Amino acid sequence: MALNHYVTIGNSGLRVSPFCLGAMTFGEDWGWGSSVAESETIMGRFLERGGNFIDTANVYTKGHSEKIIGDVIGRDRARRDRIVIATKFFGNLYPGDPNAGGAGRKNIVASCEQSLRRLQTDYIDLYWMHCWDRFTPIEETMRALDDLVASGKVRYIGLSDTPAWKVAQAQTIARFRGWAPLVALQIEYSLLERTVEGELIPMALEMGLGVTPWSPLKSGALSGKYTRENSATAKADRGERVTTSLNERVFAIIDELQAIGKELQATPAAVALAWVQGRPGVASTIIGARRLDQLEQNLAALDITLNLEQVARLDKLSTPTLSFPMQFLNVASMFSHGGATVNGEASTLWPLAPKVDAERY
């Protein structure tokens, strides 16, 4: 697969590259990240390779991320119309003002206007709710977003970091009311974070939402930088979020990534990214890079294809423990299929089933 082999996201006609360039590292305002010049170089290379999907948020590097993107893309209308720019509302940039964050109408409208100014554009291609706001009725959020779509300031909408039941409720209300539907779901997803396969991924498939995973390398834990040999001395860019996650299970997965990487002449990071991009429901995986060489290494994942045996090896080591009732439902076919195979799913006979073809009651 190449970066310019585009896919439609969710149940929409929006074409995006299979990798999305994450811009959380654009700017050094948080004490880490890419300089303005390096950010522009990374963007330029991504676009040159055929990438057309860039993801940011109003709060990334205190708004500087959006400004950097706007300086490169927003001022060039021809280039801007070729790019899919996604940004988010929810985060509060104004301490002391409770209405400058969250998912209420007041903040959504204000945040959209501010993002448009920083991005130097008159429309946002994909507007995300960054997190679920449990203090705001989802009807209010969805209606405000529908108004933005109707006004032409937003083209498509999606939700990020929101429980599956709330996303399903929002999509159902939008369909019932005839409002702009959700087309995408942004969630953390990696070999080290697979619990989303319990509720969120099946919900996205059912509701027509394209999944855009964030942190596919678990903040660098799967980048290849960390091994059993250097675990005691390696320093993480994201601090304890990475180092505290390095346990025996993680090292077993890293070992397998290295082994498969040798088979494919690829880096562990490329193997981990290829695994994520190949998961059911995934449309475009968000990759981050603070340096140009990191971008090139990540894009190399598009050049490899994992075979079924390699995927199975990674799946086995990373199998998650899902919350109820998902684990229980894995064995439900035992007492529903009667030992038969249905839609390719074989079942064992329920031990408590009648031993003979009992007369139906």
PDB file of N, CA, C and O in Angstrom, residues 205-257:
ATOM      1  N   LEU A 205     -17.937  -0.353  13.508  1.00  0.00           N
ATOM      2  CA  LEU A 205     -18.308  -1.130  12.326  1.00  0.00           C
ATOM      3  C   LEU A 205     -19.814  -1.099  12.099  1.00  0.00           C
ATOM      4  O   LEU A 205     -20.294  -0.969  10.970  1.00  0.00           O
ATOM      5  N   GLU A 206     -20.574  -1.220  13.167  1.00  0.00           N
ATOM      6  CA  GLU A 206     -22.039  -1.241  13.071  1.00  0.00           C
ATOM      7  C   GLU A 206     -22.604   0.132  12.706  1.00  0.00           C
ATOM      8  O   GLU A 206     -23.588   0.238  11.967  1.00  0.00           O
ATOM      9  N   MET A 207     -21.973   1.207  13.203  1.00  0.00           N
ATOM     10  CA  MET A 207     -22.507   2.558  13.042  1.00  0.00           C
ATOM     11  C   MET A 207     -21.915   3.321  11.854  1.00  0.00           C
ATOM     12  O   MET A 207     -22.210   4.493  11.660  1.00  0.00           O
ATOM     13  N   GLY A 208     -21.048   2.663  11.087  1.00  0.00           N
ATOM     14  CA  GLY A 208     -20.502   3.315   9.899  1.00  0.00           C
ATOM     15  C   GLY A 208     -19.438   4.340  10.178  1.00  0.00           C
ATOM     16  O   GLY A 208     -19.332   5.346   9.465  1.00  0.00           O
ATOM     17  N   LEU A 209     -18.611   4.101  11.201  1.00  0.00           N
ATOM     18  CA  LEU A 209     -17.569   5.049  11.575  1.00  0.00           C
ATOM     19  C   LEU A 209     -16.195   4.492  11.213  1.00  0.00           C
ATOM     20  O   LEU A 209     -15.856   3.370  11.583  1.00  0.00           O
ATOM     21  N   GLY A 210     -15.411   5.274  10.515  1.00  0.00           N
ATOM     22  CA  GLY A 210     -14.043   4.873  10.222  1.00  0.00           C
ATOM     23  C   GLY A 210     -13.167   5.131  11.440  1.00  0.00           C
ATOM     24  O   GLY A 210     -13.206   6.217  12.021  1.00  0.00           O
ATOM     25  N   VAL A 211     -12.381   4.149  11.834  1.00  0.00           N
ATOM     26  CA  VAL A 211     -11.537   4.279  13.023  1.00  0.00           C
ATOM     27  C   VAL A 211     -10.193   4.879  12.645  1.00  0.00           C
ATOM     28  O   VAL A 211      -9.537   4.429  11.699  1.00  0.00           O
ATOM     29  N   THR A 212      -9.773   5.908  13.388  1.00  0.00           N
ATOM     30  CA  THR A 212      -8.441   6.483  13.224  1.00  0.00           C
ATOM     31  C   THR A 212      -7.695   6.312  14.544  1.00  0.00           C
ATOM     32  O   THR A 212      -7.895   7.091  15.473  1.00  0.00           O
ATOM     33  N   PRO A 213      -6.865   5.288  14.659  1.00  0.00           N
ATOM     34  CA  PRO A 213      -6.147   5.024  15.908  1.00  0.00           C
ATOM     35  C   PRO A 213      -5.117   6.106  16.222  1.00  0.00           C
ATOM     36  O   PRO A 213      -4.416   6.570  15.328  1.00  0.00           O
ATOM     37  N   TRP A 214      -5.029   6.489  17.495  1.00  0.00           N
ATOM     38  CA  TRP A 214      -3.919   7.327  17.935  1.00  0.00           C
ATOM     39  C   TRP A 214      -3.005   6.509  18.842  1.00  0.00           C
ATOM     40  O   TRP A 214      -3.410   5.495  19.378  1.00  0.00           O
ATOM     41  N   SER A 215      -1.780   6.943  18.962  1.00  0.00           N
ATOM     42  CA  SER A 215      -0.738   6.247  19.722  1.00  0.00           C
ATOM     43  C   SER A 215      -0.590   4.786  19.306  1.00  0.00           C
ATOM     44  O   SER A 215      -0.579   3.891  20.153  1.00  0.00           O
ATOM     45  N   PRO A 216      -0.458   4.503  18.002  1.00  0.00           N
ATOM     46  CA  PRO A 216      -0.322   3.111  17.555  1.00  0.00           C
ATOM     47  C   PRO A 216       0.969   2.451  18.024  1.00  0.00           C
ATOM     48  O   PRO A 216       1.084   1.222  17.981  1.00  0.00           O
ATOM     49  N   LEU A 217       1.937   3.270  18.475  1.00  0.00           N
ATOM     50  CA  LEU A 217       3.182   2.732  19.026  1.00  0.00           C
ATOM     51  C   LEU A 217       3.234   2.902  20.541  1.00  0.00           C
ATOM     52  O   LEU A 217       4.295   2.761  21.162  1.00  0.00           O
ATOM     53  N   LYS A 218       2.090   3.172  21.138  1.00  0.00           N
ATOM     54  CA  LYS A 218       1.976   3.337  22.600  1.00  0.00           C
ATOM     55  C   LYS A 218       3.034   4.304  23.125  1.00  0.00           C
ATOM     56  O   LYS A 218       3.885   3.958  23.959  1.00  0.00           O
ATOM     57  N   SER A 219       2.965   5.532  22.612  1.00  0.00           N
ATOM     58  CA  SER A 219       3.877   6.603  23.036  1.00  0.00           C
ATOM     59  C   SER A 219       5.355   6.227  22.878  1.00  0.00           C
ATOM     60  O   SER A 219       6.207   6.689  23.630  1.00  0.00           O
ATOM     61  N   GLY A 220       5.636   5.367  21.911  1.00  0.00           N
ATOM     62  CA  GLY A 220       7.020   4.994  21.635  1.00  0.00           C
ATOM     63  C   GLY A 220       7.456   3.684  22.236  1.00  0.00           C
ATOM     64  O   GLY A 220       8.557   3.205  21.951  1.00  0.00           O
ATOM     65  N   ALA A 221       6.616   3.075  23.065  1.00  0.00           N
ATOM     66  CA  ALA A 221       6.991   1.808  23.700  1.00  0.00           C
ATOM     67  C   ALA A 221       7.261   0.719  22.660  1.00  0.00           C
ATOM     68  O   ALA A 221       8.067  -0.188  22.897  1.00  0.00           O
ATOM     69  N   LEU A 222       6.597   0.814  21.492  1.00  0.00           N
ATOM     70  CA  LEU A 222       6.760  -0.189  20.439  1.00  0.00           C
ATOM     71  C   LEU A 222       7.622   0.328  19.287  1.00  0.00           C
ATOM     72  O   LEU A 222       7.632  -0.269  18.216  1.00  0.00           O
ATOM     73  N   SER A 223       8.337   1.398  19.519  1.00  0.00           N
ATOM     74  CA  SER A 223       9.116   2.018  18.449  1.00  0.00           C
ATOM     75  C   SER A 223      10.381   1.249  18.106  1.00  0.00           C
ATOM     76  O   SER A 223      10.988   1.489  17.062  1.00  0.00           O
ATOM     77  N   GLY A 224      10.803   0.359  18.996  1.00  0.00           N
ATOM     78  CA  GLY A 224      12.074  -0.335  18.811  1.00  0.00           C
ATOM     79  C   GLY A 224      13.170   0.258  19.675  1.00  0.00           C
ATOM     80  O   GLY A 224      14.257  -0.311  19.793  1.00  0.00           O
ATOM     81  N   LYS A 225      12.868   1.388  20.270  1.00  0.00           N
ATOM     82  CA  LYS A 225      13.852   2.055  21.130  1.00  0.00           C
ATOM     83  C   LYS A 225      14.071   1.299  22.427  1.00  0.00           C
ATOM     84  O   LYS A 225      15.170   1.338  22.994  1.00  0.00           O
ATOM     85  N   TYR A 226      13.056   0.591  22.894  1.00  0.00           N
ATOM     86  CA  TYR A 226      13.117  -0.071  24.196  1.00  0.00           C
ATOM     87  C   TYR A 226      13.220  -1.584  24.014  1.00  0.00           C
ATOM     88  O   TYR A 226      12.423  -2.189  23.292  1.00  0.00           O
ATOM     89  N   THR A 227      14.200  -2.189  24.657  1.00  0.00           N
ATOM     90  CA  THR A 227      14.419  -3.623  24.581  1.00  0.00           C
ATOM     91  C   THR A 227      14.690  -4.155  25.983  1.00  0.00           C
ATOM     92  O   THR A 227      14.881  -3.390  26.932  1.00  0.00           O
ATOM     93  N   ARG A 228      14.728  -5.456  26.078  1.00  0.00           N
ATOM     94  CA  ARG A 228      15.076  -6.065  27.376  1.00  0.00           C
ATOM     95  C   ARG A 228      16.464  -5.603  27.836  1.00  0.00           C
ATOM     96  O   ARG A 228      16.698  -5.356  29.013  1.00  0.00           O
ATOM     97  N   GLU A 229      17.356  -5.479  26.862  1.00  0.00           N
ATOM     98  CA  GLU A 229      18.747  -5.183  27.184  1.00  0.00           C
ATOM     99  C   GLU A 229      18.939  -3.769  27.742  1.00  0.00           C
ATOM    100  O   GLU A 229      19.793  -3.548  28.607  1.00  0.00           O
ATOM    101  N   ASN A 230      18.159  -2.803  27.242  1.00  0.00           N
ATOM    102  CA  ASN A 230      18.383  -1.425  27.683  1.00  0.00           C
ATOM    103  C   ASN A 230      17.281  -0.897  28.595  1.00  0.00           C
ATOM    104  O   ASN A 230      17.212   0.303  28.855  1.00  0.00           O
ATOM    105  N   SER A 231      16.416  -1.780  29.058  1.00  0.00           N
ATOM    106  CA  SER A 231      15.238  -1.351  29.825  1.00  0.00           C
ATOM    107  C   SER A 231      15.601  -0.584  31.095  1.00  0.00           C
ATOM    108  O   SER A 231      14.835   0.272  31.541  1.00  0.00           O
ATOM    109  N   ALA A 232      16.753  -0.869  31.655  1.00  0.00           N
ATOM    110  CA  ALA A 232      17.130  -0.207  32.910  1.00  0.00           C
ATOM    111  C   ALA A 232      17.699   1.189  32.693  1.00  0.00           C
ATOM    112  O   ALA A 232      17.693   2.019  33.612  1.00  0.00           O
ATOM    113  N   THR A 233      18.141   1.464  31.474  1.00  0.00           N
ATOM    114  CA  THR A 233      18.805   2.745  31.237  1.00  0.00           C
ATOM    115  C   THR A 233      18.096   3.638  30.231  1.00  0.00           C
ATOM    116  O   THR A 233      18.355   4.841  30.181  1.00  0.00           O
ATOM    117  N   ALA A 234      17.196   3.076  29.416  1.00  0.00           N
ATOM    118  CA  ALA A 234      16.522   3.871  28.384  1.00  0.00           C
ATOM    119  C   ALA A 234      15.645   4.948  29.005  1.00  0.00           C
ATOM    120  O   ALA A 234      14.941   4.711  29.985  1.00  0.00           O
ATOM    121  N   LYS A 235      15.714   6.134  28.433  1.00  0.00           N
ATOM    122  CA  LYS A 235      14.892   7.246  28.903  1.00  0.00           C
ATOM    123  C   LYS A 235      13.785   7.509  27.895  1.00  0.00           C
ATOM    124  O   LYS A 235      14.020   7.540  26.687  1.00  0.00           O
ATOM    125  N   ALA A 236      12.580   7.719  28.406  1.00  0.00           N
ATOM    126  CA  ALA A 236      11.417   7.912  27.536  1.00  0.00           C
ATOM    127  C   ALA A 236      11.110   9.382  27.351  1.00  0.00           C
ATOM    128  O   ALA A 236      11.172  10.160  28.290  1.00  0.00           O
ATOM    129  N   ASP A 237      10.773   9.760  26.124  1.00  0.00           N
ATOM    130  CA  ASP A 237      10.384  11.141  25.854  1.00  0.00           C
ATOM    131  C   ASP A 237       9.121  11.506  26.624  1.00  0.00           C
ATOM    132  O   ASP A 237       8.948  12.650  27.032  1.00  0.00           O
ATOM    133  N   ARG A 238       8.230  10.544  26.802  1.00  0.00           N
ATOM    134  CA  ARG A 238       6.976  10.808  27.505  1.00  0.00           C
ATOM    135  C   ARG A 238       7.034  10.376  28.964  1.00  0.00           C
ATOM    136  O   ARG A 238       6.015  10.254  29.624  1.00  0.00           O
ATOM    137  N   GLY A 239       8.246  10.084  29.467  1.00  0.00           N
ATOM    138  CA  GLY A 239       8.416   9.797  30.883  1.00  0.00           C
ATOM    139  C   GLY A 239       7.798   8.489  31.328  1.00  0.00           C
ATOM    140  O   GLY A 239       7.849   7.473  30.625  1.00  0.00           O
ATOM    141  N   GLU A 240       7.192   8.523  32.508  1.00  0.00           N
ATOM    142  CA  GLU A 240       6.717   7.303  33.152  1.00  0.00           C
ATOM    143  C   GLU A 240       5.586   6.616  32.398  1.00  0.00           C
ATOM    144  O   GLU A 240       5.341   5.433  32.598  1.00  0.00           O
ATOM    145  N   ARG A 241       4.884   7.331  31.542  1.00  0.00           N
ATOM    146  CA  ARG A 241       3.804   6.689  30.774  1.00  0.00           C
ATOM    147  C   ARG A 241       4.347   5.533  29.947  1.00  0.00           C
ATOM    148  O   ARG A 241       3.652   4.559  29.693  1.00  0.00           O
ATOM    149  N   VAL A 242       5.597   5.654  29.528  1.00  0.00           N
ATOM    150  CA  VAL A 242       6.233   4.587  28.761  1.00  0.00           C
ATOM    151  C   VAL A 242       6.975   3.620  29.682  1.00  0.00           C
ATOM    152  O   VAL A 242       6.758   2.408  29.641  1.00  0.00           O
ATOM    153  N   THR A 243       7.849   4.135  30.515  1.00  0.00           N
ATOM    154  CA  THR A 243       8.731   3.268  31.296  1.00  0.00           C
ATOM    155  C   THR A 243       7.973   2.367  32.260  1.00  0.00           C
ATOM    156  O   THR A 243       8.382   1.230  32.496  1.00  0.00           O
ATOM    157  N   THR A 244       6.880   2.841  32.814  1.00  0.00           N
ATOM    158  CA  THR A 244       6.123   2.003  33.749  1.00  0.00           C
ATOM    159  C   THR A 244       5.341   0.900  33.050  1.00  0.00           C
ATOM    160  O   THR A 244       4.847  -0.018  33.701  1.00  0.00           O
ATOM    161  N   SER A 245       5.207   0.993  31.729  1.00  0.00           N
ATOM    162  CA  SER A 245       4.466  -0.038  30.998  1.00  0.00           C
ATOM    163  C   SER A 245       5.357  -1.167  30.508  1.00  0.00           C
ATOM    164  O   SER A 245       4.873  -2.153  29.948  1.00  0.00           O
ATOM    165  N   LEU A 246       6.662  -1.058  30.728  1.00  0.00           N
ATOM    166  CA  LEU A 246       7.590  -2.057  30.210  1.00  0.00           C
ATOM    167  C   LEU A 246       7.690  -3.243  31.159  1.00  0.00           C
ATOM    168  O   LEU A 246       8.531  -3.288  32.051  1.00  0.00           O
ATOM    169  N   ASN A 247       6.827  -4.229  30.940  1.00  0.00           N
ATOM    170  CA  ASN A 247       6.824  -5.442  31.746  1.00  0.00           C
ATOM    171  C   ASN A 247       7.087  -6.660  30.861  1.00  0.00           C
ATOM    172  O   ASN A 247       7.366  -6.523  29.670  1.00  0.00           O
ATOM    173  N   GLU A 248       6.982  -7.842  31.420  1.00  0.00           N
ATOM    174  CA  GLU A 248       7.296  -9.061  30.680  1.00  0.00           C
ATOM    175  C   GLU A 248       6.395  -9.231  29.455  1.00  0.00           C
ATOM    176  O   GLU A 248       6.849  -9.635  28.385  1.00  0.00           O
ATOM    177  N   ARG A 249       5.114  -8.918  29.606  1.00  0.00           N
ATOM    178  CA  ARG A 249       4.188  -9.037  28.474  1.00  0.00           C
ATOM    179  C   ARG A 249       4.614  -8.108  27.337  1.00  0.00           C
ATOM    180  O   ARG A 249       4.608  -8.503  26.167  1.00  0.00           O
ATOM    181  N   VAL A 250       4.974  -6.888  27.688  1.00  0.00           N
ATOM    182  CA  VAL A 250       5.386  -5.921  26.669  1.00  0.00           C
ATOM    183  C   VAL A 250       6.669  -6.377  25.977  1.00  0.00           C
ATOM    184  O   VAL A 250       6.781  -6.311  24.749  1.00  0.00           O
ATOM    185  N   PHE A 251       7.617  -6.866  26.752  1.00  0.00           N
ATOM    186  CA  PHE A 251       8.876  -7.316  26.155  1.00  0.00           C
ATOM    187  C   PHE A 251       8.667  -8.534  25.256  1.00  0.00           C
ATOM    188  O   PHE A 251       9.359  -8.697  24.249  1.00  0.00           O
ATOM    189  N   ALA A 252       7.709  -9.376  25.579  1.00  0.00           N
ATOM    190  CA  ALA A 252       7.405 -10.515  24.710  1.00  0.00           C
ATOM    191  C   ALA A 252       6.885 -10.035  23.357  1.00  0.00           C
ATOM    192  O   ALA A 252       7.236 -10.587  22.306  1.00  0.00           O
ATOM    193  N   ILE A 253       6.057  -8.992  23.389  1.00  0.00           N
ATOM    194  CA  ILE A 253       5.542  -8.426  22.139  1.00  0.00           C
ATOM    195  C   ILE A 253       6.657  -7.743  21.369  1.00  0.00           C
ATOM    196  O   ILE A 253       6.769  -7.897  20.142  1.00  0.00           O
ATOM    197  N   ILE A 254       7.513  -7.005  22.068  1.00  0.00           N
ATOM    198  CA  ILE A 254       8.649  -6.344  21.420  1.00  0.00           C
ATOM    199  C   ILE A 254       9.581  -7.376  20.784  1.00  0.00           C
ATOM    200  O   ILE A 254      10.063  -7.194  19.657  1.00  0.00           O
ATOM    201  N   ASP A 255       9.826  -8.489  21.484  1.00  0.00           N
ATOM    202  CA  ASP A 255      10.659  -9.561  20.929  1.00  0.00           C
ATOM    203  C   ASP A 255      10.068 -10.079  19.617  1.00  0.00           C
ATOM    204  O   ASP A 255      10.800 -10.315  18.639  1.00  0.00           O
ATOM    205  N   GLU A 256       8.746 -10.247  19.600  1.00  0.00           N
ATOM    206  CA  GLU A 256       8.091 -10.770  18.398  1.00  0.00           C
ATOM    207  C   GLU A 256       8.129  -9.746  17.273  1.00  0.00           C
ATOM    208  O   GLU A 256       8.309 -10.113  16.094  1.00  0.00           O
ATOM    209  N   LEU A 257       7.978  -8.478  17.606  1.00  0.00           N
ATOM    210  CA  LEU A 257       8.090  -7.427  16.587  1.00  0.00           C
ATOM    211  C   LEU A 257       9.484  -7.430  15.966  1.00  0.00           C
ATOM    212  O   LEU A 257       9.635  -7.264  14.749  1.00  0.00           O
TER     213      LEU A 257
END
